[in-house]
Structure formats: structure tokens, C-alpha cells
Coordinates of C-alpha atoms and ligand atoms in Angstrom, one line a residue:
Chain A
X1 CA 25.5 4.7 -3.9
X2 CA 22.8 5.7 -6.4
X3 CA 20.1 5.3 -3.8
X4 CA 17.7 8.2 -3.8
X5 CA 15.2 8.7 -1.0
X6 CA 11.8 10.3 -1.5
X7 CA 11.2 13.2 0.9
X8 CA 8.5 15.9 1.3
X9 CA 9.5 19.6 0.7
X10 CA 8.8 21.6 3.9
X11 CA 10.0 25.0 2.6
X12 CA 12.0 26.5 -0.2
X13 CA 14.3 29.6 -0.4
X14 CA 14.6 31.0 -3.8
X15 CA 18.1 32.5 -4.6
X16 CA 21.0 31.8 -6.8
X17 CA 21.0 28.3 -5.5
X18 CA 17.4 27.1 -4.7
X19 CA 17.5 25.3 -1.3
X20 CA 14.8 23.9 1.0
X21 CA 14.2 21.7 4.0
X22 CA 13.0 18.2 3.1
X23 CA 11.5 15.7 5.5
X24 CA 12.4 12.0 5.2
X25 CA 10.1 10.5 7.8
X26 CA 11.4 12.0 11.1
X27 CA 14.7 13.2 9.6
X28 CA 14.8 16.7 8.1
X29 CA 17.6 17.9 5.9
X30 CA 18.6 20.9 4.0
X31 CA 18.6 20.0 0.3
X32 CA 19.4 21.7 -3.0
X33 CA 16.3 22.2 -5.1
X34 CA 18.2 23.8 -8.0
X35 CA 17.5 21.0 -10.4
X36 CA 13.7 20.8 -9.7
X37 CA 12.7 24.5 -10.0
X38 CA 9.1 23.4 -10.6
X39 CA 8.8 21.4 -7.3
X40 CA 6.4 23.0 -4.8
X41 CA 6.3 22.9 -1.0
X42 CA 4.3 19.8 0.0
X43 CA 5.4 17.8 -3.0
X44 CA 7.7 14.8 -2.8
X45 CA 11.2 14.8 -4.4
X46 CA 13.8 12.1 -4.9
X47 CA 17.0 13.2 -3.2
X48 CA 20.4 11.9 -3.9
X49 CA 23.7 13.3 -2.5
X50 CA 22.0 16.3 -1.0
X51 CA 20.3 17.3 -4.3
X52 CA 16.7 16.8 -5.4
X53 CA 16.9 15.1 -8.8
X54 CA 13.2 14.5 -9.7
X55 CA 9.7 15.3 -8.5
X56 CA 7.6 12.2 -7.7
X57 CA 4.6 11.5 -9.7
X58 CA 1.7 10.6 -7.4
X59 CA -0.6 9.4 -10.2
X60 CA 2.1 7.1 -11.6
X61 CA 2.7 5.6 -8.2
X62 CA -1.1 5.0 -7.7
X63 CA -1.3 3.4 -11.2
X64 CA 1.1 0.7 -10.1
X65 CA -0.7 0.0 -6.9
X66 CA -4.0 -0.2 -8.7
X67 CA -2.5 -2.6 -11.3
X68 CA -1.3 -4.8 -8.4
X69 CA -4.8 -4.9 -7.0
X70 CA -6.2 -6.0 -10.3
X71 CA -3.5 -8.5 -10.7
X72 CA -4.2 -9.9 -7.2
X73 CA -7.9 -10.2 -8.0
X74 CA -7.3 -11.9 -11.3
X75 CA -5.0 -14.4 -9.6
X76 CA -7.7 -15.2 -7.1
X77 CA -10.2 -15.8 -9.9
X78 CA -8.1 -18.4 -11.6
X79 CA -5.6 -20.0 -9.2
Chain B
X1 CA 7.7 6.5 4.5
X2 CA 5.4 7.4 1.6
X3 CA 6.5 6.0 -1.8
X4 CA 8.7 3.5 0.0
X5 CA 6.7 1.4 2.5
X6 CA 3.8 0.6 0.1
X7 CA 6.4 -0.8 -2.4
X8 CA 8.0 -2.9 0.3
X9 CA 4.9 -4.7 1.4
X10 CA 5.3 -8.4 1.2
X11 CA 1.6 -9.0 0.5
X12 CA 1.8 -6.9 -2.7
X13 CA 4.6 -9.1 -4.0
X14 CA 2.5 -12.3 -4.0
X15 CA 0.4 -11.6 -7.1
X16 CA 3.4 -10.5 -9.1
X17 CA 5.2 -13.7 -8.1
X18 CA 2.2 -15.7 -9.1
X19 CA 2.2 -13.9 -12.5
X20 CA 5.9 -14.5 -12.9
X21 CA 5.4 -18.2 -12.3
X22 CA 2.7 -18.3 -15.0
X23 CA 4.8 -16.3 -17.5
X24 CA 8.0 -18.3 -17.4
X25 CA 8.4 -21.4 -19.6
X26 CA 12.1 -21.4 -20.3
X27 CA 15.4 -20.4 -18.5
X28 CA 16.2 -16.7 -18.7
X29 CA 19.1 -14.7 -17.3
X30 CA 18.4 -11.1 -16.3
X31 CA 21.0 -8.6 -15.3
X32 CA 20.2 -5.9 -12.7
X33 CA 22.7 -3.2 -13.5
X34 CA 22.6 -1.2 -10.3
X35 CA 24.4 -2.2 -7.1
X36 CA 21.6 -0.7 -5.0
X37 CA 19.3 -3.2 -6.7
X38 CA 21.7 -6.1 -6.1
X39 CA 21.7 -5.2 -2.4
X40 CA 17.8 -5.1 -2.3
X41 CA 17.5 -8.4 -4.2
X42 CA 19.7 -10.2 -1.7
X43 CA 18.4 -8.4 1.4
X44 CA 14.8 -9.2 0.6
X45 CA 15.7 -12.7 -0.8
X46 CA 14.0 -11.9 -4.2
X47 CA 16.4 -14.2 -6.1
X48 CA 15.1 -17.1 -3.9
X49 CA 11.4 -16.2 -4.5
X50 CA 11.8 -16.5 -8.3
X51 CA 11.1 -19.7 -10.2
X52 CA 14.3 -21.7 -10.8
X53 CA 14.2 -20.8 -14.5
X54 CA 15.1 -17.2 -13.7
X55 CA 18.7 -16.3 -12.9
X56 CA 19.7 -12.9 -11.7
X57 CA 23.1 -11.7 -12.8
X58 CA 24.6 -8.8 -10.8
X59 CA 25.9 -6.1 -13.0
X60 CA 28.7 -3.5 -12.7
X61 CA 26.5 -0.7 -11.3
X62 CA 28.3 0.1 -8.1
X63 CA 30.6 3.2 -8.6
X64 CA 32.6 2.3 -5.5
X65 CA 33.3 -1.1 -7.0
X66 CA 34.5 0.0 -10.4
X67 CA 36.7 2.9 -9.3
X68 CA 40.2 1.6 -10.4
X69 CA 43.1 1.1 -7.9
X70 CA 45.0 3.9 -9.7
X71 CA 42.4 6.5 -8.7
X72 CA 42.3 5.3 -5.1
X73 CA 46.1 5.7 -5.1
X74 CA 45.7 9.2 -6.4
X75 CA 43.1 9.9 -3.6
X76 CA 45.5 8.5 -1.0
X77 CA 48.4 10.7 -2.3
X78 CA 46.2 13.9 -2.3
X79 CA 44.7 13.1 1.2
X80 CA 48.2 12.7 2.6
X81 CA 49.4 16.1 1.3
X82 CA 49.8 18.5 4.3
X83 CA 47.1 21.2 4.5
X84 CA 44.5 19.1 2.6
X85 CA 41.0 18.3 3.9
X86 CA 39.9 15.3 1.9
X87 CA 36.1 14.9 1.7
X88 CA 34.5 11.7 0.5
X89 CA 31.3 9.6 0.6
X90 CA 31.8 7.1 3.5
X91 CA 31.9 4.0 1.4
X92 CA 35.1 5.0 -0.4
X93 CA 37.2 4.9 2.9
X94 CA 37.8 1.2 3.0
X95 CA 38.3 0.6 -0.8
X96 CA 41.8 -0.8 -1.0
X97 CA 44.4 1.1 -3.1
X98 CA 47.6 -0.8 -4.1
X99 CA 49.0 -0.5 -0.6
X100 CA 46.5 1.3 1.8
X101 CA 43.1 2.7 2.0
X102 CA 41.7 6.2 3.1
X103 CA 41.1 4.9 6.7
X104 CA 44.7 4.0 7.0
X105 CA 45.9 7.4 5.6
X106 CA 43.5 9.0 8.1
X107 CA 44.9 7.1 11.0
X108 CA 48.4 8.2 9.9
X109 CA 47.3 11.9 10.4
X110 CA 45.6 13.0 7.2
X111 CA 42.3 14.9 7.5
X112 CA 39.7 12.8 5.8
X113 CA 36.0 13.8 6.3
X114 CA 32.9 11.8 5.4
X115 CA 30.3 14.0 3.7
X116 CA 26.8 13.3 2.6
X117 CA 26.8 15.7 -0.4
X118 CA 29.4 17.5 -2.5
X119 CA 27.7 20.7 -1.4
X120 CA 28.9 19.9 2.2
X121 CA 32.4 19.8 0.9
X122 CA 31.9 23.3 -0.6
X123 CA 30.8 24.5 2.9
X124 CA 34.0 23.0 4.4
X125 CA 36.0 24.9 1.8
X126 CA 34.3 28.2 2.6
X127 CA 34.8 27.6 6.3
X128 CA 38.5 26.8 5.9
X129 CA 40.0 29.3 3.4
X130 CA 43.5 28.4 4.6
X131 CA 43.2 24.7 3.7
X132 CA 42.8 23.0 0.4
X133 CA 39.5 21.1 0.3
X134 CA 39.2 18.2 -2.2
X135 CA 36.1 16.2 -2.9
X136 CA 36.3 12.6 -4.2
X137 CA 33.7 12.7 -7.0
X138 CA 32.7 9.1 -7.8
X139 CA 29.4 8.0 -9.2
X140 CA 27.2 7.2 -12.1
X141 CA 24.8 9.6 -13.9
X142 CA 22.7 9.8 -10.7
X143 CA 25.5 11.6 -8.8
X144 CA 26.8 13.7 -11.7
X145 CA 24.3 16.5 -11.3
X146 CA 25.1 17.0 -7.6
X147 CA 28.8 17.1 -8.4
X148 CA 28.3 19.4 -11.4
X149 CA 26.3 21.7 -9.1
X150 CA 29.1 21.8 -6.6
X151 CA 31.7 22.7 -9.3
X152 CA 29.6 25.4 -10.9
X153 CA 28.8 26.9 -7.4
X154 CA 32.5 26.9 -6.6
X155 CA 33.2 28.8 -9.7
X156 CA 30.3 31.2 -9.1
X157 CA 31.5 31.8 -5.5
X158 CA 35.1 32.2 -6.7
X159 CA 36.3 29.5 -4.3
X160 CA 40.1 29.0 -4.9
X161 CA 40.7 26.3 -2.3
X162 CA 38.2 23.7 -3.6
X163 CA 38.8 21.0 -6.2
X164 CA 37.5 17.6 -7.2
X165 CA 39.1 14.2 -7.9
X166 CA 36.7 13.0 -10.6
X167 CA 36.1 9.3 -11.3
X168 CA 32.7 9.5 -12.9
X169 CA 31.4 6.5 -15.0
X170 CA 28.5 6.0 -17.3
X171 CA 26.1 3.1 -17.5
X172 CA 25.3 2.6 -21.3
X173 CA 29.0 2.1 -22.4
X174 CA 29.5 -0.6 -19.7
X175 CA 26.3 -2.3 -20.7
X176 CA 27.4 -2.2 -24.3
X177 CA 30.8 -3.8 -23.2
X178 CA 28.9 -6.6 -21.4
X179 CA 26.3 -7.2 -24.2
X180 CA 28.9 -7.2 -27.0
X181 CA 31.2 -9.7 -25.2
X182 CA 31.3 -13.1 -26.8
X183 CA 30.9 -14.6 -23.3
X184 CA 27.7 -12.6 -22.7
X185 CA 24.9 -14.6 -21.3
X186 CA 22.4 -11.9 -20.5
X187 CA 18.9 -12.2 -22.0
X188 CA 17.3 -9.1 -20.5
X189 CA 18.3 -6.0 -18.5
X190 CA 16.8 -4.3 -15.5
X191 CA 18.0 -0.7 -16.0
X192 CA 18.9 1.4 -13.0
X193 CA 16.0 3.6 -12.0
X194 CA 17.9 6.5 -10.5
X195 CA 20.3 6.8 -13.4
X196 CA 17.3 7.0 -15.7
X197 CA 15.7 9.6 -13.4
X198 CA 18.4 11.9 -14.8
X199 CA 19.1 10.4 -18.3
X200 CA 15.6 9.3 -19.3
X201 CA 15.2 6.2 -21.5
X202 CA 16.3 7.3 -25.0
X203 CA 19.9 6.0 -24.8
X204 CA 18.6 2.5 -24.0
X205 CA 16.4 2.2 -27.1
X206 CA 19.4 1.7 -29.4
X207 CA 21.0 -0.8 -27.1
X208 CA 17.7 -2.8 -26.9
X209 CA 17.3 -2.7 -30.6
X210 CA 20.9 -3.5 -31.5
X211 CA 21.5 -6.4 -29.0
X212 CA 17.8 -7.6 -29.1
X213 CA 17.5 -7.4 -25.3
X214 CA 14.5 -6.1 -23.5
X215 CA 15.5 -3.2 -21.1
X216 CA 13.1 -2.4 -18.3
X217 CA 13.6 0.6 -16.1
X218 CA 13.2 -0.7 -12.5
X219 CA 13.1 0.7 -9.0
X220 CA 14.6 -0.5 -5.8
X221 CA 11.9 -1.8 -3.5
X222 CA 10.7 -5.5 -3.7
X223 CA 7.5 -4.6 -5.5
X224 CA 9.4 -2.4 -8.0
X225 CA 12.0 -5.1 -8.6
X226 CA 9.5 -7.9 -9.2
X227 CA 7.3 -5.6 -11.4
X228 CA 10.4 -4.9 -13.6
X229 CA 11.4 -8.6 -13.6
X230 CA 7.8 -9.6 -14.7
X231 CA 7.8 -7.1 -17.6
X232 CA 11.2 -8.3 -18.7
X233 CA 10.1 -11.9 -18.6
X234 CA 6.9 -11.2 -20.5
X235 CA 8.9 -9.5 -23.3
X236 CA 11.3 -12.4 -23.5
X237 CA 8.6 -15.0 -23.6
X238 CA 6.8 -13.0 -26.4
X239 CA 10.1 -12.5 -28.3
X240 CA 10.0 -8.7 -27.9
X241 CA 12.9 -6.4 -27.0
X242 CA 11.7 -3.0 -26.1
X243 CA 12.5 -0.4 -23.5
X244 CA 9.8 -0.2 -20.8
X245 CA 9.5 2.0 -17.8
X246 CA 8.3 0.3 -14.6
X247 CA 9.4 3.1 -12.3
X248 CA 7.2 5.9 -13.6
X249 CA 6.7 7.6 -10.3
X250 CA 10.4 8.6 -10.5
X251 CA 11.5 8.2 -14.1
X252 CA 10.1 10.3 -16.9
X253 CA 11.0 9.3 -20.5
X254 CA 12.9 12.6 -20.9
X255 CA 14.7 12.3 -17.5
X256 CA 15.6 15.6 -16.0
X257 CA 16.8 17.8 -18.9
X258 CA 17.9 20.6 -16.5
X259 CA 20.2 18.2 -14.7
X260 CA 21.6 16.9 -18.0
X261 CA 22.3 20.5 -19.2
X262 CA 24.3 21.1 -16.0
X263 CA 26.2 17.9 -16.4
X264 CA 27.1 18.9 -20.0
X265 CA 28.2 22.4 -18.9
X266 CA 30.7 21.1 -16.3
X267 CA 31.7 17.6 -17.6
X268 CA 32.7 16.0 -20.9
X269 CA 32.8 12.4 -21.9
X270 CA 36.2 10.8 -21.4
X271 CA 37.6 7.2 -21.6
X272 CA 37.7 5.5 -18.2
X273 CA 39.3 2.4 -16.8
X274 CA 36.9 0.3 -14.8
X275 CA 38.2 -1.7 -11.9
X276 CA 38.3 -5.4 -12.9
X277 CA 37.0 -4.7 -16.4
X278 CA 39.7 -2.5 -17.9
X279 CA 39.5 0.6 -20.2
X280 CA 36.2 1.4 -21.9
X281 CA 36.2 4.2 -24.4
X282 CA 33.8 7.1 -23.8
X283 CA 32.6 5.5 -20.6
X284 CA 33.0 8.3 -18.0
X285 CA 32.9 12.0 -17.3
X286 CA 35.8 14.4 -16.6
X287 CA 35.9 18.1 -16.0
X288 CA 35.7 20.3 -19.1
X289 CA 38.8 22.5 -19.8
X290 CA 36.8 25.6 -18.6
X291 CA 36.7 24.0 -15.2
X292 CA 40.2 22.6 -15.0
X293 CA 41.1 25.0 -12.2
X294 CA 38.9 22.6 -10.0
X295 CA 40.7 19.5 -11.2
X296 CA 42.5 18.0 -8.2
X297 CA 44.6 15.7 -10.4
X298 CA 46.2 18.8 -12.0
X299 CA 46.3 20.9 -8.9
X300 CA 48.2 18.2 -7.0
X301 CA 50.2 16.8 -9.9
X302 CA 49.1 13.2 -9.4
X303 CA 48.3 12.3 -13.0
X304 CA 51.1 9.7 -13.0
X305 CA 50.3 8.1 -9.6
X306 CA 48.7 4.7 -9.5
X307 CA 49.6 1.0 -8.9
X308 CA 48.3 -2.1 -10.5
X309 CA 45.2 -4.0 -9.6
X310 CA 45.2 -7.0 -7.2
X311 CA 46.0 -10.3 -8.9
X312 CA 44.0 -12.4 -6.4
X313 CA 40.7 -10.5 -6.7
X314 CA 38.3 -11.7 -9.4
X315 CA 35.9 -8.8 -9.1
X316 CA 36.2 -8.1 -12.8
X317 CA 34.5 -11.4 -13.6
X318 CA 31.9 -10.9 -10.8
X319 CA 31.1 -7.4 -12.2
X320 CA 30.4 -8.9 -15.7
X321 CA 28.3 -11.6 -14.3
X322 CA 30.8 -14.3 -15.3
X323 CA 31.6 -15.5 -11.7
X324 CA 29.4 -15.8 -8.6
X325 CA 31.0 -14.2 -5.5
X326 CA 31.1 -17.5 -3.6
X327 CA 33.0 -19.1 -6.5
X328 CA 36.0 -16.8 -5.8
X329 CA 38.6 -18.8 -3.8
X330 CA 39.2 -15.8 -1.5
X331 CA 35.5 -15.2 -0.7
X332 CA 34.9 -15.2 3.0
X333 CA 38.4 -16.5 3.8
X334 CA 41.2 -14.1 2.7
X335 CA 38.5 -11.5 1.6
X336 CA 35.9 -10.3 4.0
X337 CA 34.2 -6.9 4.5
X338 CA 36.6 -6.2 7.4
X339 CA 39.7 -7.0 5.3
X340 CA 38.5 -6.6 1.7
X341 CA 40.8 -7.5 -1.2
X342 CA 38.5 -6.0 -3.8
X343 CA 36.1 -3.2 -4.0
X344 CA 33.1 -5.5 -4.5
X345 CA 33.6 -6.7 -0.9
X346 CA 33.7 -3.1 0.5
X347 CA 30.6 -1.4 -0.6
X348 CA 27.2 -2.7 0.7
X349 CA 26.2 -2.6 -3.0
X350 CA 29.1 -4.7 -4.2
X351 CA 28.0 -8.2 -5.1
X352 CA 30.7 -9.9 -2.9
X353 CA 29.7 -7.9 0.2
X354 CA 26.0 -8.5 -0.4
X355 CA 26.6 -12.3 -0.7
X356 CA 28.8 -12.2 2.4
X357 CA 26.1 -10.5 4.4
X358 CA 23.0 -12.4 3.2
X359 CA 24.1 -15.7 1.7
X360 CA 27.1 -17.0 3.6
X361 CA 26.8 -20.6 5.0
X362 CA 25.2 -20.4 8.3
X363 CA 23.2 -17.2 7.7
X364 CA 19.5 -17.3 7.2
X365 CA 19.4 -17.5 3.5
X366 CA 22.5 -19.6 2.8
Ligands
SF4_1 S1 35.5 -12.2 -2.9 FE1 37.0 -10.6 -2.6 S2 38.8 -11.2 -3.8 FE2 37.0 -12.4 -4.5 S3 36.2 -11.2 -6.2 FE3 35.1 -10.6 -4.4 S4 36.2 -8.8 -3.7 FE4 37.6 -9.9 -5.1

């Protein structure tokens, strides 16, 4: 129910209710962008119930992946 | 898909699992609050990958599961009213009321439509000015902004044939109810990532401090879940109880302030009854008086409607982590996803349904 799916903004129409097309892999949906006015075309947003609720933070995602690599290496060092 | 696949990669979970095994020296019980996480945990078998000291307790974070029978009965009464188009998320259709469910009312001639967003229900209302269109607004803080947006748009567009049956619930009061119970056996909490995407982390600090439990904001993919579990276990082993965010690609400490402002504009905090748990003060959202023209309960006069909860179903204990689904005598016999007795067997995110699907005797992980 509270599942949100990350999708890429393809376009945005400004207006009283900011809307835009968002691609989830192959699937494209019309989504409200009213709650993420700062989100730009090409960025990823988390979409829940037809509404984008947050812009994804690329750097934060990468940090976790980097941390996992370090962890993997340190585990190999001392099994 | 980007931001999903790389966090679902089995290879990446191995070092975290190794770290978890090194961390744990004693038994610990962690509660994942969100039903979406419960579903992921069982689907990917995460509970079975963890060392035996770690027990995962499945919390009350499935809005479908905690919507009380009385509200389902109200929904059924409204949906059966001539001229109504009743719009709902799909997973509400098989939730049993005291006598029927929405599917049954639909087969008896009511117009019940599954929508993906409350904004879709708004479109239905605009396309059918001669009909009354009602949206069944269930959900936690994650869903509240979308529903608030629909109501504020309906007002702006002057839609007179649109209303909402609101059954919104809030996570922190339910957590507090669980943590303050004398039967509580939860050592640490995995907080629901998408709720925090809206609300941020501030309201959890007081809970962590007061009940001395670490609270770790966690995502939904296997890597995210294990990362959250590892942080929580490290805190427990070190005797700390802090709020940590392990889902930073989605959750900012301040959440989404614009979404919160919209929620506050449309909704106010109200007491709510939770299915299986009972009334919890200040635990939900209802429409503010300024938006009462969109309140379906008032419009259809169903305030008094509502039957009692099932006597057989033990979902209240399941939702509080006091009973495992398989320990319910009805599990898999009288109660199955095809003929559910309680809401936790209906929704894919309900603990009973998740155990039925992934942990029944004879299935792969049994
Ligand atoms: S198995 Fe069915 S009856 Fe038992 S607690 Fe779960 S939903 Fe209720």
C-alpha cells in the first residue's frame, strides 16, 4: 500500500496542478508533480498513488553502494 | 529499473549478512512497521537468512489491515446507494465487512471502480457530473498527500459530486501503543521508509529516547532491509537508541515539508479505531471542517453504520507482534486469501497473507 516506485520524469507541464509523464521502466504514467516543484525533467522521483512525493538523491544512493563495496572488501580481508 | 535493481542484487546482500553475523551476540527482536517491508522480507526470505538470534516481528503498518470493520460497512452502504460510483484502491475490495465485501456489493449491481490514484477518482467525477463519486481514502502518511491533493483540487475546481470516505491512520501513535504495552517485546524498530519520505525523522526521536529503542529508517529492497537491520543491531549491541536513516536516497531528515503543509491544510488529527487493536487517541486524520462538504460520511449519513469485528480472527494480536500468523487456528483452514476472515489475510502486505503465500507447509520456504 505504501509502496512507492522510482521513475524518471520525461516532461512536466506547469499549471495550477503541476503534472508530468514519468517512466517506470517501460511503463509511462501521467503523475502529479505538485509536491516536488523543484524536480527537473530527467530526474528520478518516488511516486505513490499517482503523486510524486520525493526527488531521489543520486549521491545518497551511490554512498550506500560504495559502502557495500568497502564492506565486501573488508569481509574478504578477514573472513 | 534504476534505484531498484541494484538494491535487489543478491550478491550485495552477502557482505551485510556477514557483518550482521559478526555483530550479533544476543537475541534481539526487531519490528518492521510497514506491511510493504513484511511482504519483501517473506518474499526474499530475509528472515531465514538472518542468524537465529534475530527475530523479526511484523508490525501494524498495512492500512488495509487496520481499517476497522465499521468503516468497511460504511463503504458498503455508500457503494450500494443508487447513483454512486465508488472508487477504491484494488486491495480494499475483498476486505470483509461484518457481512459482505465490496466485490459482493459490486456483483449485486453497485458501481465499484478500482483506481490507482485519488486524482483518477477526481477525473471520474468530472466525467460523470450526474453521478456521486466517492473515493475510499485509506492509508498512512505516505498516501495522505495524494488524498489531500485530490480534496484541495476538488474544492478549487468546484466539484460538487465528489467526496471521500476517510480512514487515514498515523504510524507514531500506533508505535507508541505497541511500545508502551506491558506485553511489548520489541527491542528495535525499522521505520517505514515511505512514511518518513513525507514526515521526516523528527517525530521518531522522542519515541526512541523515551522507550530506549533504536529506530532506523529503512527501505524496501533486500539490500535496504538488511542495511537497516544491521544498523539497528549495531545500536542494540552497543547499547545505543538513536534515530538513523538508512534510506537516504529517498528520505531527507526534514521529509517533504510542502506535502506536510498540504496535509495540514486539508486534514486534522482525530482519534481512530484500528482493526484488531481498538481505539487509539490522536492516531488518524479526518477532514477539517472547512472541507466537510467533501466528507462522504456526512453526505451519505452513514456515521452510525458499522458492525462488530470478527470473533474468530486474531489479527489484532498478529498486528502487535504477539501472535505469528500460523499460530492462529483459522490460518490456512477457515481463513485463506480466497475466503479471508480478517484483513491481514486480504492484502498482500498483511502478515497472514504473506505467510500463506511464502511460508505455508509444502511451499518452498516452509
Ligand atoms: S489467519 Fe485469518 S483469522 Fe487468523 S489472524 Fe490471520 S486473518 Fe485473522
